[in-house]
Amino acid sequence: RWIDHWVQYGTGDTGGFPTNINLRDVAGCWMTNMRDMINLQNWFWLKRFDYSTTTDAHEYWGWNEIPVTSAITDDSNNHETLAIVVPQGQGSLNDISHFEKDALVGQMDWYYNAGYLVPGLNNIKNRPGSYIVMIKQIADGNGNYGQYFFCQNVDLGKYKIVFNQMVDGADPGSCYVDWS
């Protein structure tokens, strides 16, 4: 209901709706209940055509804020892995442009410098460590997306992602970041 009210009575940078997606942050309700936050995120997606100026799903990144204190998010022991979302329209990270690879390396540098990423095979089990996962978003034909989790070998120049496939129950496989 909040989003319907916002769409009906809001005035955006165009004098009405549809409006700029960034305005939801200044008008949004503050929540501390996780279920309410998830519902609000889902309704932003489901109602996106009612308020957004874009119809291109590649331009909408979603809204993924979670109400927790910085003491929780700043503690690297609370980070199980890094996840890389493959851009829409790309089959894999090996298909992204040089610009996108440079941007990804820059983000990985930030995680490394902040102590959230420690490259190397010996750091897979450590937290922070080198464990990583990739996510590809798959459209279902109704405008919704599901996630497919996977790993693959990728050379990013400074870093590489190493994938060792599971062979049997004794070898669980691995997916981790290492230096190139």
Coordinates of N, CA and C in Angstrom, one line a residue:
R1 N 0.8 -1.2 0.0 CA 0.0 0.0 0.0 C 0.9 1.3 0.0
W2 N 2.0 1.2 0.7 CA 2.8 2.4 0.8 C 3.3 2.8 -0.6
I3 N 3.7 1.8 -1.4 CA 4.2 2.1 -2.8 C 3.1 2.7 -3.6
D4 N 1.8 2.1 -3.5 CA 0.7 2.7 -4.3 C 0.4 4.1 -3.9
H5 N 0.5 4.4 -2.6 CA 0.3 5.8 -2.1 C 1.4 6.7 -2.7
W6 N 2.6 6.2 -2.6 CA 3.8 7.0 -3.1 C 3.6 7.3 -4.6
V7 N 3.2 6.3 -5.4 CA 3.0 6.5 -6.8 C 1.8 7.5 -7.0
Q8 N 0.8 7.4 -6.3 CA -0.4 8.2 -6.5 C -0.2 9.7 -6.1
Y9 N 0.5 9.9 -5.0 CA 0.6 11.3 -4.5 C 2.0 11.9 -4.6
G10 N 3.0 11.1 -5.0 CA 4.3 11.6 -5.1 C 4.5 12.6 -6.2
T11 N 5.5 13.5 -6.1 CA 5.8 14.4 -7.2 C 7.3 14.2 -7.4
G12 N 7.7 13.8 -8.5 CA 9.1 13.5 -8.8 C 9.7 14.6 -9.5
D13 N 10.9 14.4 -10.1 CA 11.6 15.4 -10.8 C 11.0 15.8 -12.1
T14 N 10.0 15.0 -12.5 CA 9.2 15.3 -13.8 C 7.9 15.9 -13.4
G15 N 7.6 16.2 -12.2 CA 6.4 16.8 -11.7 C 5.3 15.7 -11.4
G16 N 5.6 14.5 -11.5 CA 4.7 13.4 -11.2 C 5.3 12.1 -11.6
F17 N 4.5 11.1 -11.7 CA 5.0 9.8 -12.0 C 4.8 9.4 -13.4
P18 N 5.7 8.6 -14.1 CA 6.8 7.9 -13.4 C 7.9 8.9 -13.0
T19 N 8.7 8.4 -12.0 CA 9.7 9.3 -11.5 C 11.1 8.6 -11.3
N20 N 12.0 9.3 -10.9 CA 13.4 8.8 -10.7 C 13.4 7.8 -9.6
I21 N 13.9 6.6 -9.8 CA 13.9 5.5 -8.8 C 14.7 5.9 -7.5
N22 N 15.6 6.8 -7.6 CA 16.4 7.2 -6.4 C 15.6 7.9 -5.4
L23 N 14.4 8.5 -5.7 CA 13.6 9.2 -4.8 C 13.0 8.2 -3.7
R24 N 13.0 7.0 -3.9 CA 12.4 6.1 -2.9 C 13.2 6.1 -1.7
D25 N 14.5 6.3 -1.7 CA 15.3 6.3 -0.5 C 14.9 7.5 0.4
V26 N 14.6 8.6 -0.1 CA 14.2 9.8 0.8 C 12.8 9.7 1.2
A27 N 12.0 8.9 0.5 CA 10.6 8.8 0.9 C 10.2 7.5 1.6
G28 N 11.1 6.6 1.6 CA 10.9 5.2 2.1 C 10.7 5.2 3.6
C29 N 10.0 4.2 4.1 CA 9.8 4.0 5.5 C 11.0 3.3 6.1
W30 N 11.4 3.7 7.3 CA 12.5 3.0 8.0 C 11.9 1.8 8.7
M31 N 12.6 0.6 8.5 CA 12.1 -0.6 9.1 C 13.2 -1.3 9.8
T32 N 12.8 -2.1 10.8 CA 13.8 -2.9 11.5 C 13.4 -4.4 11.5
N33 N 12.2 -4.7 10.9 CA 11.7 -6.0 10.8 C 12.1 -6.6 9.4
M34 N 12.9 -7.7 9.5 CA 13.5 -8.2 8.2 C 12.4 -8.6 7.2
R35 N 11.3 -9.2 7.7 CA 10.2 -9.7 6.8 C 9.6 -8.5 6.1
D36 N 9.4 -7.4 6.8 CA 8.8 -6.2 6.2 C 9.8 -5.6 5.2
M37 N 11.1 -5.6 5.5 CA 12.0 -5.1 4.5 C 12.0 -6.0 3.2
I38 N 11.9 -7.3 3.3 CA 11.9 -8.1 2.2 C 10.6 -7.9 1.4
N39 N 9.5 -7.7 2.1 CA 8.3 -7.4 1.4 C 8.3 -6.1 0.6
L40 N 8.9 -5.1 1.2 CA 9.1 -3.8 0.6 C 9.9 -3.9 -0.7
Q41 N 11.1 -4.7 -0.6 CA 11.9 -4.9 -1.7 C 11.2 -5.6 -2.9
N42 N 10.4 -6.6 -2.5 CA 9.6 -7.3 -3.5 C 8.6 -6.4 -4.2
W43 N 7.9 -5.6 -3.4 CA 6.9 -4.7 -4.0 C 7.5 -3.6 -4.8
F44 N 8.7 -3.2 -4.5 CA 9.4 -2.2 -5.4 C 9.6 -2.9 -6.8
W45 N 10.0 -4.1 -6.8 CA 10.2 -4.8 -8.0 C 8.8 -5.1 -8.8
L46 N 7.9 -5.6 -8.1 CA 6.6 -5.9 -8.7 C 5.9 -4.6 -9.2
K47 N 6.0 -3.5 -8.6 CA 5.4 -2.2 -9.0 C 6.3 -1.3 -9.8
R48 N 7.4 -1.8 -10.3 CA 8.4 -1.0 -10.9 C 7.9 -0.2 -12.1
F49 N 7.0 -0.8 -12.9 CA 6.5 -0.1 -14.1 C 5.5 1.0 -13.7
D50 N 5.0 1.0 -12.5 CA 4.1 2.1 -12.0 C 4.9 3.3 -11.7
Y51 N 6.1 3.2 -11.3 CA 6.9 4.4 -10.9 C 8.2 4.7 -11.6
S52 N 8.7 3.8 -12.3 CA 10.0 3.9 -12.9 C 9.9 4.4 -14.3
T53 N 10.9 5.2 -14.7 CA 11.0 5.8 -16.0 C 11.6 4.8 -17.0
T54 N 12.2 3.7 -16.5 CA 12.8 2.7 -17.4 C 12.0 1.4 -17.4
T55 N 12.0 0.8 -18.6 CA 11.4 -0.5 -18.7 C 12.5 -1.6 -19.0
D56 N 13.7 -1.1 -19.0 CA 14.8 -2.0 -19.2 C 15.3 -2.7 -17.9
A57 N 15.1 -4.0 -17.8 CA 15.5 -4.7 -16.5 C 17.0 -4.6 -16.3
H58 N 17.8 -4.3 -17.3 CA 19.2 -4.2 -17.1 C 19.6 -2.9 -16.3
E59 N 18.7 -1.9 -16.3 CA 19.0 -0.7 -15.6 C 18.5 -0.7 -14.2
Y60 N 17.7 -1.6 -13.8 CA 17.1 -1.7 -12.5 C 17.9 -2.7 -11.7
W61 N 18.6 -2.2 -10.6 CA 19.5 -3.1 -9.8 C 18.8 -3.6 -8.6
G62 N 17.6 -3.2 -8.4 CA 16.9 -3.6 -7.2 C 17.2 -2.7 -6.0
W63 N 16.8 -3.1 -4.8 CA 17.0 -2.4 -3.6 C 17.3 -3.3 -2.5
N64 N 18.5 -3.4 -2.1 CA 19.0 -4.4 -1.2 C 19.5 -4.0 0.1
E65 N 18.8 -3.1 0.8 CA 19.3 -2.6 2.0 C 18.8 -3.5 3.2
I66 N 19.6 -3.8 4.1 CA 19.2 -4.6 5.2 C 19.5 -3.9 6.5
P67 N 18.5 -3.8 7.4 CA 18.7 -3.0 8.6 C 19.5 -3.7 9.7
V68 N 20.8 -3.4 9.7 CA 21.7 -4.0 10.7 C 22.7 -2.9 11.1
T69 N 23.3 -3.0 12.2 CA 24.3 -2.0 12.7 C 25.6 -2.2 11.9
S70 N 26.4 -1.2 11.9 CA 27.7 -1.2 11.2 C 28.7 -2.2 11.9
A71 N 28.5 -2.4 13.2 CA 29.3 -3.4 13.9 C 29.2 -4.8 13.3
I72 N 28.0 -5.1 12.8 CA 27.8 -6.4 12.2 C 28.4 -6.4 10.8
T73 N 28.1 -5.4 10.0 CA 28.6 -5.5 8.6 C 30.1 -5.2 8.5
D74 N 30.7 -4.5 9.5 CA 32.1 -4.3 9.4 C 32.9 -5.4 9.9
D75 N 32.3 -6.4 10.5 CA 33.1 -7.6 11.1 C 33.2 -8.6 10.0
S76 N 34.4 -8.7 9.5 CA 34.7 -9.6 8.3 C 34.4 -11.1 8.7
N77 N 34.3 -11.4 9.9 CA 33.9 -12.8 10.3 C 32.5 -13.1 10.0
N78 N 31.7 -12.1 9.7 CA 30.3 -12.3 9.3 C 30.1 -12.5 7.8
H79 N 31.2 -12.4 7.1 CA 31.2 -12.5 5.6 C 31.6 -14.0 5.2
E80 N 30.6 -14.7 4.7 CA 30.9 -16.1 4.3 C 31.6 -16.2 3.0
T81 N 31.2 -15.3 2.0 CA 31.8 -15.3 0.7 C 31.6 -14.0 0.0
L82 N 32.3 -13.8 -1.1 CA 31.9 -12.7 -2.0 C 31.1 -13.3 -3.1
A83 N 30.2 -12.6 -3.6 CA 29.3 -13.0 -4.7 C 29.5 -12.0 -5.9
I84 N 29.7 -12.5 -7.1 CA 29.7 -11.7 -8.3 C 28.5 -12.0 -9.1
V85 N 27.7 -11.0 -9.4 CA 26.6 -11.1 -10.2 C 27.0 -10.8 -11.7
V86 N 26.8 -11.8 -12.5 CA 27.2 -11.6 -14.0 C 26.2 -10.6 -14.6
P87 N 26.6 -9.6 -15.3 CA 25.7 -8.6 -15.9 C 24.7 -9.3 -16.8
Q88 N 23.5 -8.7 -16.8 CA 22.4 -9.2 -17.7 C 22.9 -9.2 -19.1
G89 N 22.6 -10.2 -19.9 CA 23.0 -10.3 -21.3 C 24.3 -11.0 -21.5
Q90 N 25.0 -11.2 -20.4 CA 26.3 -11.9 -20.6 C 26.2 -13.3 -20.1
G91 N 26.8 -14.2 -20.9 CA 26.8 -15.6 -20.6 C 27.7 -16.0 -19.4
S92 N 28.8 -15.3 -19.2 CA 29.7 -15.6 -18.1 C 30.6 -14.3 -17.9
L93 N 31.4 -14.4 -16.9 CA 32.4 -13.3 -16.7 C 33.4 -13.2 -17.8
N94 N 33.6 -14.3 -18.5 CA 34.6 -14.3 -19.6 C 34.0 -13.5 -20.8
D95 N 32.8 -13.1 -20.8 CA 32.1 -12.4 -21.8 C 32.1 -10.9 -21.6
I96 N 32.4 -10.4 -20.4 CA 32.2 -9.0 -20.0 C 33.3 -8.2 -20.7
S97 N 33.0 -6.9 -20.9 CA 33.9 -6.0 -21.6 C 35.1 -5.6 -20.8
H98 N 36.1 -5.0 -21.4 CA 37.3 -4.6 -20.6 C 36.9 -3.6 -19.6
F99 N 36.0 -2.7 -19.9 CA 35.5 -1.7 -18.9 C 34.9 -2.4 -17.7
E100 N 34.1 -3.4 -17.9 CA 33.5 -4.1 -16.8 C 34.5 -4.9 -16.0
K101 N 35.5 -5.5 -16.7 CA 36.5 -6.2 -16.0 C 37.3 -5.3 -15.1
D102 N 37.7 -4.1 -15.7 CA 38.4 -3.1 -14.9 C 37.6 -2.7 -13.6
A103 N 36.3 -2.5 -13.8 CA 35.4 -2.1 -12.7 C 35.4 -3.2 -11.7
L104 N 35.3 -4.5 -12.1 CA 35.3 -5.6 -11.2 C 36.6 -5.7 -10.4
V105 N 37.7 -5.6 -11.1 CA 39.0 -5.6 -10.4 C 39.1 -4.5 -9.4
G106 N 38.6 -3.3 -9.8 CA 38.6 -2.2 -8.8 C 37.8 -2.5 -7.6
Q107 N 36.6 -3.2 -7.7 CA 35.8 -3.6 -6.6 C 36.5 -4.7 -5.8
M108 N 37.2 -5.6 -6.4 CA 37.9 -6.6 -5.7 C 39.1 -6.0 -5.0
D109 N 39.8 -5.0 -5.6 CA 40.8 -4.3 -4.8 C 40.3 -3.7 -3.6
W110 N 39.1 -3.1 -3.6 CA 38.5 -2.5 -2.4 C 38.3 -3.5 -1.4
Y111 N 37.8 -4.7 -1.7 CA 37.5 -5.8 -0.7 C 38.9 -6.3 -0.2
Y112 N 39.9 -6.4 -1.0 CA 41.2 -6.8 -0.6 C 41.8 -5.8 0.4
N113 N 41.8 -4.5 0.0 CA 42.4 -3.5 0.8 C 41.6 -3.3 2.2
A114 N 40.3 -3.6 2.2 CA 39.5 -3.5 3.4 C 39.6 -4.7 4.2
G115 N 40.3 -5.7 3.8 CA 40.5 -6.9 4.6 C 39.4 -8.0 4.4
Y116 N 38.5 -7.8 3.4 CA 37.4 -8.8 3.2 C 37.7 -9.9 2.2
L117 N 38.8 -9.7 1.5 CA 39.2 -10.7 0.5 C 40.7 -11.0 0.7
V118 N 41.0 -12.3 0.9 CA 42.4 -12.8 1.0 C 42.6 -13.9 0.0
P119 N 43.2 -13.5 -1.2 CA 43.3 -14.4 -2.3 C 44.2 -15.6 -1.9
G120 N 44.0 -16.8 -2.6 CA 44.8 -17.9 -2.4 C 44.1 -19.2 -2.0
L121 N 44.6 -20.3 -2.5 CA 44.0 -21.6 -2.2 C 43.9 -21.9 -0.7
N122 N 45.0 -21.5 0.0 CA 45.1 -21.8 1.4 C 44.1 -21.0 2.2
N123 N 43.4 -20.0 1.6 CA 42.5 -19.1 2.4 C 41.0 -19.4 2.1
I124 N 40.7 -20.5 1.4 CA 39.3 -20.9 1.2 C 38.5 -21.0 2.4
K125 N 39.1 -21.7 3.4 CA 38.3 -21.9 4.7 C 38.4 -20.8 5.7
N126 N 39.3 -19.8 5.4 CA 39.4 -18.7 6.4 C 38.3 -17.7 6.1
R127 N 38.0 -16.9 7.2 CA 37.1 -15.8 7.1 C 37.8 -14.6 7.8
P128 N 38.1 -13.6 7.0 CA 37.9 -13.5 5.6 C 38.8 -14.4 4.8
G129 N 38.5 -14.7 3.6 CA 39.2 -15.7 2.8 C 39.1 -15.4 1.3
S130 N 39.2 -16.5 0.6 CA 39.2 -16.4 -0.9 C 38.0 -17.0 -1.5
Y131 N 37.1 -17.6 -0.8 CA 36.0 -18.3 -1.3 C 35.1 -17.3 -2.1
I132 N 34.5 -17.7 -3.2 CA 33.7 -16.8 -4.0 C 32.6 -17.6 -4.7
V133 N 31.6 -17.0 -5.1 CA 30.5 -17.6 -5.9 C 30.1 -16.6 -7.0
M134 N 29.6 -17.1 -8.1 CA 29.0 -16.3 -9.1 C 27.5 -16.6 -9.2
I135 N 26.8 -15.5 -9.6 CA 25.4 -15.6 -9.7 C 25.0 -15.1 -11.1
K136 N 24.1 -15.8 -11.8 CA 23.6 -15.4 -13.0 C 22.1 -15.3 -12.8
Q137 N 21.5 -14.2 -13.3 CA 20.1 -14.0 -13.1 C 19.4 -14.4 -14.4
I138 N 18.4 -15.3 -14.3 CA 17.7 -15.9 -15.4 C 16.3 -15.4 -15.4
A139 N 15.8 -14.8 -16.5 CA 14.5 -14.4 -16.7 C 13.5 -15.6 -16.8
D140 N 12.3 -15.5 -16.2 CA 11.4 -16.6 -16.3 C 10.3 -16.4 -17.4
G141 N 10.4 -15.3 -18.1 CA 9.4 -15.0 -19.2 C 8.2 -14.1 -18.7
N142 N 8.1 -13.9 -17.4 CA 7.1 -13.1 -16.8 C 7.6 -11.8 -16.2
G143 N 8.9 -11.5 -16.5 CA 9.5 -10.2 -16.0 C 10.1 -10.4 -14.7
N144 N 10.2 -11.7 -14.2 CA 10.8 -12.0 -12.9 C 12.1 -12.8 -13.2
Y145 N 12.9 -12.8 -12.2 CA 14.2 -13.4 -12.3 C 14.5 -14.4 -11.2
G146 N 15.2 -15.5 -11.5 CA 15.7 -16.4 -10.5 C 17.2 -16.4 -10.6
Q147 N 17.9 -16.9 -9.6 CA 19.3 -16.9 -9.6 C 19.9 -18.3 -9.8
Y148 N 20.9 -18.4 -10.5 CA 21.7 -19.6 -10.8 C 23.1 -19.4 -10.2
F149 N 23.5 -20.2 -9.3 CA 24.8 -20.1 -8.7 C 25.8 -21.0 -9.4
F150 N 27.0 -20.5 -9.7 CA 27.9 -21.4 -10.4 C 29.3 -20.8 -10.1
C151 N 30.3 -21.5 -10.7 CA 31.7 -21.0 -10.7 C 32.3 -21.4 -12.1
Q152 N 33.3 -20.6 -12.4 CA 34.1 -20.9 -13.7 C 35.4 -20.3 -13.6
N153 N 36.4 -20.8 -14.3 CA 37.7 -20.2 -14.4 C 37.6 -18.8 -15.2
V154 N 38.2 -17.8 -14.5 CA 38.2 -16.5 -15.1 C 39.5 -15.8 -14.8
D155 N 40.1 -15.2 -15.9 CA 41.3 -14.5 -15.7 C 41.0 -13.0 -15.8
L156 N 41.1 -12.3 -14.7 CA 40.8 -10.8 -14.7 C 42.0 -10.0 -14.8
G157 N 43.2 -10.5 -15.0 CA 44.4 -9.8 -15.1 C 45.2 -9.8 -13.8
K158 N 44.8 -9.0 -12.8 CA 45.4 -9.0 -11.5 C 45.0 -10.2 -10.7
Y159 N 43.7 -10.5 -10.8 CA 43.1 -11.7 -10.1 C 42.7 -12.7 -11.0
K160 N 42.5 -13.9 -10.5 CA 41.9 -15.0 -11.3 C 40.9 -15.7 -10.4
I161 N 39.9 -16.2 -11.0 CA 38.9 -17.1 -10.2 C 39.2 -18.5 -10.7
V162 N 39.4 -19.3 -9.7 CA 39.8 -20.7 -10.0 C 38.6 -21.6 -9.6
F163 N 38.3 -22.5 -10.5 CA 37.2 -23.4 -10.3 C 37.7 -24.8 -10.4
N164 N 37.6 -25.6 -9.4 CA 37.9 -27.0 -9.4 C 36.6 -27.8 -9.1
Q165 N 36.2 -28.5 -10.2 CA 34.9 -29.2 -10.1 C 35.0 -30.4 -9.1
M166 N 33.8 -30.6 -8.5 CA 33.7 -31.7 -7.6 C 33.9 -33.0 -8.4
V167 N 34.7 -33.9 -7.9 CA 35.0 -35.1 -8.5 C 34.1 -36.3 -7.9
D168 N 34.1 -36.3 -6.6 CA 33.4 -37.3 -5.9 C 33.1 -36.8 -4.5
G169 N 32.5 -37.6 -3.7 CA 32.3 -37.2 -2.3 C 33.5 -36.8 -1.5
A170 N 34.7 -37.4 -1.9 CA 35.9 -37.1 -1.2 C 36.5 -35.8 -1.6
D171 N 36.2 -35.3 -2.8 CA 36.8 -34.0 -3.3 C 35.6 -33.1 -3.6
P172 N 35.3 -32.2 -2.6 CA 34.1 -31.3 -2.8 C 34.2 -30.2 -3.9
G173 N 35.4 -30.1 -4.4 CA 35.6 -29.0 -5.4 C 35.9 -27.7 -4.7
S174 N 36.1 -26.6 -5.5 CA 36.3 -25.3 -4.9 C 36.1 -24.2 -5.9
C175 N 35.9 -23.0 -5.4 CA 35.8 -21.8 -6.2 C 36.4 -20.7 -5.4
Y176 N 37.5 -20.1 -5.8 CA 38.2 -19.2 -5.0 C 38.9 -18.1 -5.9
V177 N 39.3 -17.0 -5.2 CA 40.1 -16.0 -5.9 C 41.6 -16.2 -5.6
D178 N 42.4 -16.0 -6.6 CA 43.8 -16.1 -6.4 C 44.5 -15.0 -7.2
W179 N 45.8 -14.8 -7.0 CA 46.5 -13.8 -7.8 C 46.8 -14.4 -9.2
S180 N 46.8 -13.6 -10.2 CA 47.1 -14.1 -11.6 C 48.6 -14.3 -11.7

